[in-house]
Coordinates of C-alpha atoms in Angstrom, one line a residue:
M1 CA 0.0 0.1 -0.1
T2 CA 1.4 3.2 -1.0
Q3 CA 1.9 5.7 2.0
V4 CA 3.1 9.3 2.5
G5 CA 6.5 9.3 3.4
E6 CA 7.8 6.6 1.0
G7 CA 10.7 8.0 -1.0
H8 CA 11.7 10.3 2.0
E9 CA 14.0 7.4 4.0
T10 CA 17.3 9.5 3.3
A11 CA 15.7 12.6 4.9
A12 CA 15.8 11.2 8.0
D13 CA 19.6 10.9 8.0
E14 CA 20.5 14.3 6.6
A15 CA 20.3 16.6 9.4
G16 CA 21.2 14.0 12.3
P17 CA 19.3 13.5 15.2
V18 CA 17.6 16.4 17.0
L19 CA 16.7 15.7 20.7
T20 CA 14.7 18.1 22.4
F21 CA 12.2 18.2 25.3
G22 CA 8.8 19.6 25.8
A23 CA 6.7 20.7 22.5
P24 CA 7.5 18.4 19.5
A25 CA 9.0 19.9 16.6
A26 CA 9.9 18.8 13.0
G27 CA 13.0 17.1 12.7
E28 CA 13.0 15.8 16.4
V29 CA 13.9 12.3 16.6
L30 CA 12.0 10.2 19.5
A31 CA 13.6 7.2 21.4
E32 CA 16.4 7.8 19.0
R33 CA 14.5 6.2 16.3
Y34 CA 11.2 8.2 15.0
Q35 CA 11.9 11.1 13.3
L36 CA 8.9 13.7 13.3
E37 CA 8.2 15.1 9.8
E38 CA 5.1 16.6 9.8
H39 CA 2.2 17.6 12.2
V40 CA -0.8 16.3 10.5
N41 CA -3.6 17.2 13.0
N42 CA -5.0 16.5 16.5
D43 CA -7.1 13.4 17.1
S44 CA -10.6 13.4 18.7
A45 CA -8.8 13.6 22.2
G46 CA -6.8 16.4 21.2
R47 CA -3.5 14.3 21.0
Q48 CA -1.0 15.4 18.1
V49 CA -0.7 13.1 15.1
W50 CA 2.5 13.4 13.3
R51 CA 4.0 11.5 10.3
G52 CA 7.2 10.4 10.9
I53 CA 10.1 8.0 9.7
D54 CA 11.2 5.0 11.7
V55 CA 15.1 5.8 10.9
I56 CA 16.1 2.2 11.7
L57 CA 13.6 0.3 9.5
R58 CA 13.3 3.0 6.9
R59 CA 9.5 3.1 6.8
P60 CA 6.9 6.0 7.4
V61 CA 5.0 5.9 10.7
A62 CA 2.4 7.9 12.5
V63 CA 3.0 9.0 15.9
V64 CA 0.3 10.0 18.3
L65 CA 1.7 12.1 21.0
R66 CA 0.2 13.6 24.2
H67 CA 1.5 15.9 27.1
P68 CA 2.0 15.2 30.0
G69 CA 2.8 11.5 30.3
G70 CA 3.1 9.3 33.5
D71 CA -0.3 8.3 35.0
S72 CA -2.5 10.4 32.9
A73 CA -1.0 8.4 29.8
T74 CA -1.7 5.0 31.2
E75 CA -4.9 4.2 29.5
M76 CA -3.7 5.3 26.1
L77 CA -0.3 3.1 26.4
Q78 CA -2.0 0.3 27.7
A79 CA -4.6 0.3 25.0
A80 CA -1.7 0.5 22.6
V81 CA 0.1 -2.5 24.0
A82 CA -3.0 -4.5 23.9
A83 CA -3.8 -3.4 20.3
S84 CA -0.3 -4.5 19.2
R85 CA -1.2 -8.2 19.8
V86 CA -4.0 -8.0 17.2
I87 CA -3.2 -8.3 13.6
H88 CA -5.9 -7.6 11.2
P89 CA -6.3 -5.9 7.6
N90 CA -8.8 -3.5 8.9
L91 CA -6.7 -2.4 12.1
A92 CA -3.8 0.0 12.1
G93 CA -0.5 -2.0 13.3
V94 CA 0.7 -0.7 16.5
Y95 CA 4.6 -0.6 16.8
D96 CA 5.8 1.0 19.8
A97 CA 4.4 2.8 23.1
I98 CA 6.6 5.1 25.1
D99 CA 6.5 7.0 28.2
E100 CA 9.0 9.8 28.8
E101 CA 7.0 11.1 31.9
E102 CA 7.0 14.8 30.2
R103 CA 5.1 13.1 27.3
A104 CA 4.1 9.7 25.9
Y105 CA 3.5 8.6 22.2
V106 CA 2.4 5.4 20.2
V107 CA 4.0 4.7 17.1
R108 CA 1.5 3.0 14.7
E109 CA 1.2 2.3 11.2
W110 CA 1.0 5.3 8.7
V111 CA -1.9 5.1 6.6
D112 CA -1.8 7.2 3.3
G113 CA -5.5 8.6 2.8
E114 CA -7.7 10.5 5.1
S115 CA -10.0 10.0 7.9
L116 CA -13.8 9.7 7.4
R117 CA -14.3 12.8 9.3
D118 CA -12.3 14.7 6.4
L119 CA -13.9 12.5 3.6
V120 CA -17.5 13.7 4.4
G121 CA -16.3 16.9 5.2
A122 CA -15.0 17.4 1.7
E123 CA -17.2 15.3 -0.5
G124 CA -20.5 15.3 1.6
P125 CA -22.6 12.3 2.8
L126 CA -21.5 9.0 1.2
D127 CA -23.7 6.9 -0.9
P128 CA -25.2 3.8 1.0
A129 CA -23.2 1.2 -0.6
R130 CA -19.8 2.8 0.3
A131 CA -21.2 3.6 3.8
I132 CA -22.2 -0.1 4.2
T133 CA -18.5 -1.1 3.1
I134 CA -16.9 1.0 5.6
A135 CA -19.1 0.0 8.3
R136 CA -18.6 -3.5 7.6
S137 CA -14.8 -3.1 7.6
V138 CA -14.9 -1.3 11.1
A139 CA -17.2 -4.3 12.5
D140 CA -14.8 -6.7 11.2
A141 CA -11.9 -5.2 12.8
L142 CA -13.8 -5.0 16.3
T143 CA -14.5 -8.5 15.7
A144 CA -11.1 -9.2 15.7
V145 CA -10.4 -7.0 18.9
H146 CA -13.3 -8.7 20.8
A147 CA -12.4 -11.8 20.1
T148 CA -9.1 -11.4 22.3
G149 CA -11.2 -9.9 25.2
M150 CA -10.3 -6.3 24.5
I151 CA -12.4 -3.2 23.8
H152 CA -11.4 -0.6 21.3
G153 CA -13.2 2.4 22.9
N154 CA -12.6 4.9 20.1
V155 CA -14.7 4.0 17.2
H156 CA -14.9 7.6 15.7
P157 CA -15.1 9.3 12.2
G158 CA -11.7 10.7 13.1
S159 CA -10.3 7.3 14.1
T160 CA -11.8 5.5 11.0
L161 CA -9.1 6.1 8.1
I162 CA -9.8 5.5 4.3
A163 CA -6.6 4.8 2.5
D164 CA -5.9 5.5 -1.0
D165 CA -6.2 2.1 -2.0
N166 CA -9.8 2.2 -0.5
R167 CA -8.9 -0.1 2.5
V168 CA -10.5 1.0 5.7
V169 CA -8.5 0.8 8.8
L170 CA -9.6 1.6 12.6
A171 CA -6.8 3.2 14.5
D172 CA -6.0 4.5 18.0
A173 CA -7.5 2.3 20.4
R174 CA -8.3 4.2 23.6
A175 CA -10.6 2.1 26.1
D176 CA -11.2 3.1 29.6
E177 CA -13.2 1.5 32.5
A178 CA -16.5 3.1 31.1
D179 CA -16.2 1.4 27.6
S180 CA -17.5 -1.9 26.7
T181 CA -17.9 -4.0 23.5
E182 CA -21.5 -3.1 23.4
L183 CA -20.5 0.6 22.9
D184 CA -18.0 -0.4 20.5
V185 CA -20.8 -2.1 18.6
R186 CA -23.2 0.8 18.9
A187 CA -20.4 3.3 17.6
V188 CA -20.7 1.5 14.3
G189 CA -24.3 2.7 14.2
G190 CA -22.9 6.4 14.5
I191 CA -20.3 5.7 12.0
L192 CA -23.1 4.5 9.6
Y193 CA -25.3 7.8 10.7
F194 CA -22.4 10.0 9.9
A195 CA -21.5 8.4 6.5
L196 CA -25.1 8.6 5.5
T197 CA -25.9 12.1 6.9
G198 CA -22.7 14.1 7.4
H199 CA -23.8 14.6 11.2
W200 CA -22.7 12.9 14.2
P201 CA -25.3 11.3 16.7
H202 CA -23.4 12.0 19.6
A203 CA -22.8 15.4 21.3
E204 CA -19.2 16.7 21.0
V205 CA -17.6 20.0 22.0
G206 CA -14.4 21.6 21.0
R207 CA -12.6 22.6 18.0
S208 CA -12.8 19.5 16.2
A209 CA -16.6 18.6 17.0
L210 CA -18.5 17.0 14.3
T211 CA -21.6 18.6 12.9
D212 CA -24.6 17.3 15.3
A213 CA -27.5 15.5 14.0
N214 CA -30.9 17.1 13.5
R215 CA -33.1 16.2 16.5
D216 CA -36.7 16.4 17.5
S217 CA -38.1 18.2 20.7
A218 CA -36.9 15.4 22.8
G219 CA -33.4 15.5 21.5
N220 CA -33.6 12.3 19.7
P221 CA -31.6 12.2 16.2
A222 CA -33.6 12.3 13.1
A223 CA -33.4 9.0 11.2
P224 CA -31.3 9.1 8.0
R225 CA -34.1 9.0 5.7
Q226 CA -35.7 12.1 7.3
I227 CA -32.5 13.8 6.4
R228 CA -31.6 12.7 3.0
A229 CA -33.7 10.8 0.4
G230 CA -32.7 7.3 -1.2
I231 CA -31.4 5.7 1.8
P232 CA -32.8 2.1 1.9
A233 CA -35.3 1.4 4.6
Y234 CA -33.4 -1.6 5.7
L235 CA -30.2 0.4 6.2
D236 CA -32.3 3.1 8.0
D237 CA -33.6 0.6 10.5
L238 CA -30.1 -1.1 11.2
T239 CA -28.6 2.5 11.8
M240 CA -31.3 3.6 14.3
D241 CA -31.6 0.1 16.2
L242 CA -27.6 0.3 16.6
L243 CA -28.1 3.8 18.2
D244 CA -31.2 2.8 20.2
R245 CA -30.2 1.7 23.9
R246 CA -33.4 0.0 24.1
V247 CA -32.9 -2.4 21.1
V248 CA -30.4 -5.2 22.1
A249 CA -27.0 -4.7 20.5
P250 CA -25.7 -7.7 18.4
A251 CA -22.4 -9.0 18.9
S252 CA -19.7 -7.6 16.7
D253 CA -19.4 -10.8 14.5
A254 CA -23.1 -10.9 14.1
L255 CA -23.1 -7.2 13.1
T256 CA -20.3 -8.0 10.6
A257 CA -22.3 -10.9 9.1
E258 CA -25.4 -8.8 8.7
L259 CA -23.3 -5.7 7.3
G260 CA -21.4 -8.5 4.7
R261 CA -25.0 -9.6 3.6
L262 CA -26.0 -6.0 2.9
D263 CA -22.8 -5.2 1.3
A264 CA -23.3 -8.1 -1.0
A265 CA -26.8 -6.9 -1.8
A266 CA -25.4 -3.3 -2.6
E267 CA -23.1 -4.7 -4.9
D268 CA -26.0 -6.5 -6.9
E269 CA -28.1 -3.1 -6.5
E270 CA -31.0 -5.6 -4.9
Y271 CA -31.6 -3.0 -2.2
E272 CA -35.3 -4.3 -1.8
D273 CA -34.8 -7.6 -1.7
V274 CA -32.5 -8.2 1.4
G275 CA -35.2 -9.1 3.8
P276 CA -35.4 -8.3 7.6
L277 CA -32.3 -7.6 9.6
R278 CA -30.9 -11.2 10.6
F279 CA -28.8 -10.7 13.7
V280 CA -27.5 -14.0 14.8
Q281 CA -26.1 -14.1 18.4
G282 CA -23.1 -16.5 18.9
T283 CA -23.5 -18.8 16.2
A284 CA -23.9 -18.8 12.6
S285 CA -26.1 -22.1 12.3
S286 CA -29.4 -20.4 13.1
N287 CA -31.1 -18.5 10.3
E288 CA -33.7 -17.1 12.8
P289 CA -33.4 -13.2 13.7
I290 CA -33.0 -12.4 17.3
R291 CA -35.2 -9.7 18.3
S292 CA -35.2 -7.5 21.3
A293 CA -38.2 -7.8 24.0
P294 CA -38.6 -3.7 23.6
K295 CA -39.3 -4.3 19.8
I296 CA -41.7 -7.2 20.4
L297 CA -43.6 -5.4 22.9
V298 CA -43.8 -2.5 20.7
G299 CA -45.0 -4.5 17.7
V300 CA -47.7 -6.3 19.7
G301 CA -48.8 -3.0 21.4
A302 CA -48.9 -1.3 17.9
L303 CA -51.2 -4.1 16.5
I304 CA -53.5 -3.8 19.5
I305 CA -53.9 -0.1 19.1
I306 CA -54.5 -0.5 15.2
A307 CA -57.3 -3.1 16.2
I308 CA -59.0 -0.6 18.7
I309 CA -58.6 2.3 16.5
G310 CA -60.3 0.3 13.5
L311 CA -63.0 -0.8 15.9
V312 CA -63.8 2.7 17.1
F313 CA -63.7 4.4 13.7
G314 CA -65.7 1.4 12.2
I315 CA -68.3 1.8 14.7
R316 CA -68.3 5.7 14.2
A317 CA -68.4 5.1 10.4
I318 CA -71.5 3.0 10.7
G319 CA -73.2 5.4 13.2
E320 CA -72.2 8.5 11.0
T321 CA -73.4 6.8 7.8
S322 CA -76.9 5.7 9.6
N323 CA -77.3 9.3 10.7
N324 CA -76.5 10.8 7.6
N325 CA -78.6 8.3 5.5
S326 CA -81.6 9.1 7.7
S327 CA -81.3 13.0 7.5
S328 CA -80.2 13.9 3.9
G329 CA -79.7 10.4 2.1
V330 CA -75.9 11.5 1.3
T331 CA -72.8 9.8 2.9
G332 CA -70.6 12.1 4.7
T333 CA -66.9 12.6 3.7
T334 CA -63.7 13.6 5.6
P335 CA -60.6 15.1 4.0
T336 CA -57.9 12.8 3.2
N337 CA -55.3 15.4 5.0
A338 CA -57.4 16.0 8.1
P339 CA -55.6 14.9 11.3
A340 CA -57.1 11.7 13.2
G341 CA -56.7 12.4 16.6
G342 CA -55.4 15.6 17.0
N343 CA -51.6 16.5 17.5
N344 CA -49.4 14.8 14.8
S345 CA -46.0 16.3 15.8
S346 CA -44.4 12.8 16.2
A347 CA -45.2 11.8 12.8
P348 CA -42.1 11.1 10.6
L349 CA -40.9 14.2 8.9
P350 CA -40.4 13.6 5.1
A351 CA -37.1 13.8 3.4
P352 CA -35.8 17.4 3.3
E353 CA -35.5 18.9 0.2
K354 CA -33.3 21.7 -1.3
I355 CA -35.1 25.0 -1.5
A356 CA -35.0 27.3 -4.5
L357 CA -33.3 30.4 -3.7
S358 CA -32.7 33.4 -6.2
G359 CA -30.7 36.7 -6.0
S360 CA -33.6 38.6 -5.1
M361 CA -34.0 36.7 -2.0
V362 CA -30.6 37.5 -0.4
R363 CA -28.7 40.4 0.5
L364 CA -25.5 41.7 2.1
V365 CA -25.3 42.5 5.9
D366 CA -22.4 44.6 7.0
A367 CA -22.2 45.2 10.6
P368 CA -21.5 48.9 10.9
P369 CA -19.6 50.5 10.4
G370 CA -19.7 49.2 7.0
D371 CA -19.4 50.8 3.4
R372 CA -21.5 48.0 1.8
V373 CA -19.4 48.1 -1.4
D374 CA -19.9 44.3 -2.1
A375 CA -23.7 44.4 -1.9
A376 CA -24.1 43.4 -5.8
E377 CA -22.1 40.2 -5.1
A378 CA -24.7 38.8 -2.6
K379 CA -26.6 37.2 -5.3
L380 CA -23.6 35.2 -6.6
T381 CA -24.0 33.1 -3.4
V382 CA -27.0 31.4 -4.5
D383 CA -26.7 31.2 -8.2
G384 CA -25.7 27.7 -8.4
D385 CA -22.2 28.0 -9.7
A386 CA -19.3 27.1 -7.2
D387 CA -16.9 29.1 -9.0
T388 CA -18.6 32.6 -8.4
G389 CA -19.5 34.1 -4.9
W390 CA -19.4 37.0 -2.5
S391 CA -15.8 37.9 -1.7
T392 CA -14.9 40.1 1.4
Q393 CA -12.4 42.8 1.1
T394 CA -8.8 42.4 2.5
F395 CA -8.4 43.2 6.1
N396 CA -5.1 43.6 8.0
A397 CA -6.2 41.1 10.9
S398 CA -8.7 38.1 11.0
K399 CA -11.6 39.7 13.0
F400 CA -12.2 42.1 10.0
G401 CA -9.2 44.4 11.3
G402 CA -11.1 44.9 14.4
L403 CA -13.5 47.4 12.4
K404 CA -16.7 45.4 12.9
D405 CA -18.4 42.4 14.2
G406 CA -18.5 40.6 10.9
M407 CA -20.4 40.5 7.6
G408 CA -22.8 37.8 6.1
I409 CA -25.3 37.0 3.9
L410 CA -29.3 37.5 4.9
I411 CA -31.7 35.2 3.0
N412 CA -35.5 35.9 2.9
L413 CA -37.6 32.9 2.1
G414 CA -40.7 34.9 1.5
Q415 CA -42.6 32.9 4.0
A416 CA -41.9 30.9 7.1
R417 CA -40.9 27.6 6.4
S418 CA -39.6 24.3 8.3
L419 CA -35.8 23.9 7.8
S420 CA -33.5 21.3 8.6
E421 CA -30.0 22.3 7.2
V422 CA -27.8 25.2 5.8
R423 CA -24.9 24.2 3.7
V424 CA -22.2 26.7 2.7
L425 CA -19.1 26.6 0.6
T426 CA -16.2 28.8 1.1
S427 CA -13.2 29.4 -0.9
A428 CA -10.9 28.6 1.7
P429 CA -10.6 27.0 5.2
G430 CA -10.0 28.9 8.5
A431 CA -13.2 31.1 8.7
T432 CA -15.4 31.4 11.7
M433 CA -19.1 31.4 10.9
D434 CA -22.5 30.5 12.2
V435 CA -26.1 30.7 11.2
R436 CA -28.5 32.9 12.6
T437 CA -32.3 33.6 12.7
G438 CA -34.6 36.1 13.7
P439 CA -38.2 37.9 13.4
G440 CA -37.7 40.1 10.2
D441 CA -35.5 42.4 8.1
P442 CA -35.1 46.0 9.7
G443 CA -34.0 47.3 6.3
D444 CA -31.3 47.2 3.8
S445 CA -29.3 49.9 5.4
S446 CA -26.3 50.3 7.9
N447 CA -28.9 51.2 10.8
G448 CA -30.9 48.3 9.7
D449 CA -27.8 45.8 9.8
K450 CA -27.4 47.1 13.3
Q451 CA -30.8 46.2 14.4
L452 CA -30.8 43.0 12.5
L453 CA -27.7 42.0 14.4
E454 CA -29.2 42.8 17.8
Q455 CA -32.2 40.8 17.0
F456 CA -30.9 37.5 15.4
T457 CA -29.6 34.6 17.5
S458 CA -27.4 31.8 16.6
L459 CA -28.7 28.3 16.1
S460 CA -26.0 27.1 18.4
D461 CA -25.5 28.0 21.9
E462 CA -21.7 27.4 21.7
K463 CA -19.2 30.2 20.7
P464 CA -18.7 29.8 16.7
E465 CA -15.0 28.3 16.0
G466 CA -13.0 28.1 13.1
G467 CA -13.5 25.4 10.5
A468 CA -11.0 23.2 9.0
G469 CA -12.6 22.8 5.7
T470 CA -14.6 24.6 3.2
K471 CA -17.9 22.8 3.2
W472 CA -20.2 23.8 6.2
Y473 CA -23.2 21.8 7.4
F474 CA -25.3 23.7 9.9
T475 CA -28.3 22.2 11.6
G476 CA -29.9 22.9 14.9
F477 CA -33.6 24.0 13.4
D478 CA -36.5 23.4 15.9
P479 CA -38.6 21.1 13.9
N480 CA -41.8 22.5 15.6
Q481 CA -40.9 26.1 14.5
K482 CA -40.9 27.9 11.1
Y483 CA -38.4 30.3 9.9
Q484 CA -38.5 33.0 7.2
Y485 CA -35.2 35.0 7.9
V486 CA -31.7 33.1 7.9
L487 CA -28.4 34.9 8.1
V488 CA -25.2 33.1 7.4
F489 CA -22.6 35.4 9.2
L490 CA -18.9 35.2 9.5
T491 CA -17.1 36.6 12.5
A492 CA -13.5 35.8 11.5
L493 CA -11.4 35.3 8.2
P494 CA -8.7 33.1 7.1
K495 CA -5.5 34.4 5.8
S496 CA -5.8 35.6 2.2
D497 CA -4.2 33.1 -0.6
E498 CA -3.6 36.3 -2.7
G499 CA -1.3 38.0 -0.6
P500 CA -0.9 39.7 2.9
G501 CA -4.1 40.2 4.9
Y502 CA -7.4 38.1 5.5
K503 CA -10.3 37.4 3.2
V504 CA -12.5 34.7 2.1
S505 CA -15.2 34.1 -0.5
V506 CA -18.8 32.5 0.1
N507 CA -19.1 30.8 -2.9
E508 CA -22.5 28.9 -2.4
I509 CA -25.3 28.8 0.0
E510 CA -28.1 26.0 0.1
L511 CA -31.2 25.6 2.4
Y512 CA -32.8 22.4 3.0
G513 CA -36.5 21.9 4.4
Y514 CA -39.7 20.6 4.1

């Protein structure tokens, strides 16, 4: 497998070892063997991930560092030592684990590719067939881990790596006392959910936090089919069952077998013929599905309720027909869209659709003091062309040179609508942005923009942070509320790639709703 770092073997010897302490630096050699070459990113736990070279075996490696070492690094090192005993094509090989007290680090296989987090961030949600393949590989890796009595504890889009040769590799085990094989298996449901929707069904905080799932008023994540059309029903059911603590989770080998069956169906494009889910716990000899007690009770209860409702409505229909016939000779009718039984807020939402936007529906918001010279470019953010957009002017500091709170694009939908998501494409990573909603547009003027910013509130309670990519996905809309005015607002700019200063372009804005 081709990996970043091949062809750089001689570079490890050119400058000689650089032994330092404290913060890691490019060129430093750890344990007189592992030379750091490039800081790649930070993992979901905030540990630094470096690309390096094993100067003895002359092979590329990944080095995961944390500071400090000592007792605080015990779990990481123990998990690495345990993982080194498991050899599997879908697990990143662990080569070394070292504690230097000031810091600790794990040396593992370098995978030339990108994480699932970055892949979905760059390309958007994956097609069902690819999502199944990735989940199956992760489940297979967990089967190997669990067979040894170990727990992985860190199944996450950031630790799920997609190699350039399409091999799926699960890396960076990090189990603690709170983890279990069940949580590992349920995390595969999270991987499926993220791959299918671009959202993570578990709450996260921090700079690297994934986009949260669309949620109902009770805080439950919406099913993938409610977010995106074209997801097969069986895959939707499997994903939500894995996330639902009321449903008994299968063993990892049973989940691997089920995903293998679905993977084969995906290859043959026989999505509608795969039949019900077939979790076989502990043995492959039985073809009977194992169903959890909650699901059985729910199913029986639903049948009873349907029977009662049918009986009640049957009696009512007979009575109403009798009354109508006796009074007028005409049978009464009920509109097909009339609610049966009052509040229907718990009914599943339809799949969200992209809302058609035009240049007349958007305008520039330029927080005072602002000269509004870019106002004519606002319409380019909704023209359907990713190569055009609204560009800010160049400022001498990230936060608009300290001159204003920010700038953005206001969208007036013309009428209140139920919304699910806002997608934004920018010209460069590193901007800080959020989405805000409010009661109306005080006017296309400097004073109107001032009032607007006082009245509008962000969808998220958290302080906006800079994004690492150019594709943004904003959720958090209340499913019980409708919105007419949506503001995409920039509060900090990345460095300009055209020269000194800070600027960015908003190339495309898309809204999705019902």
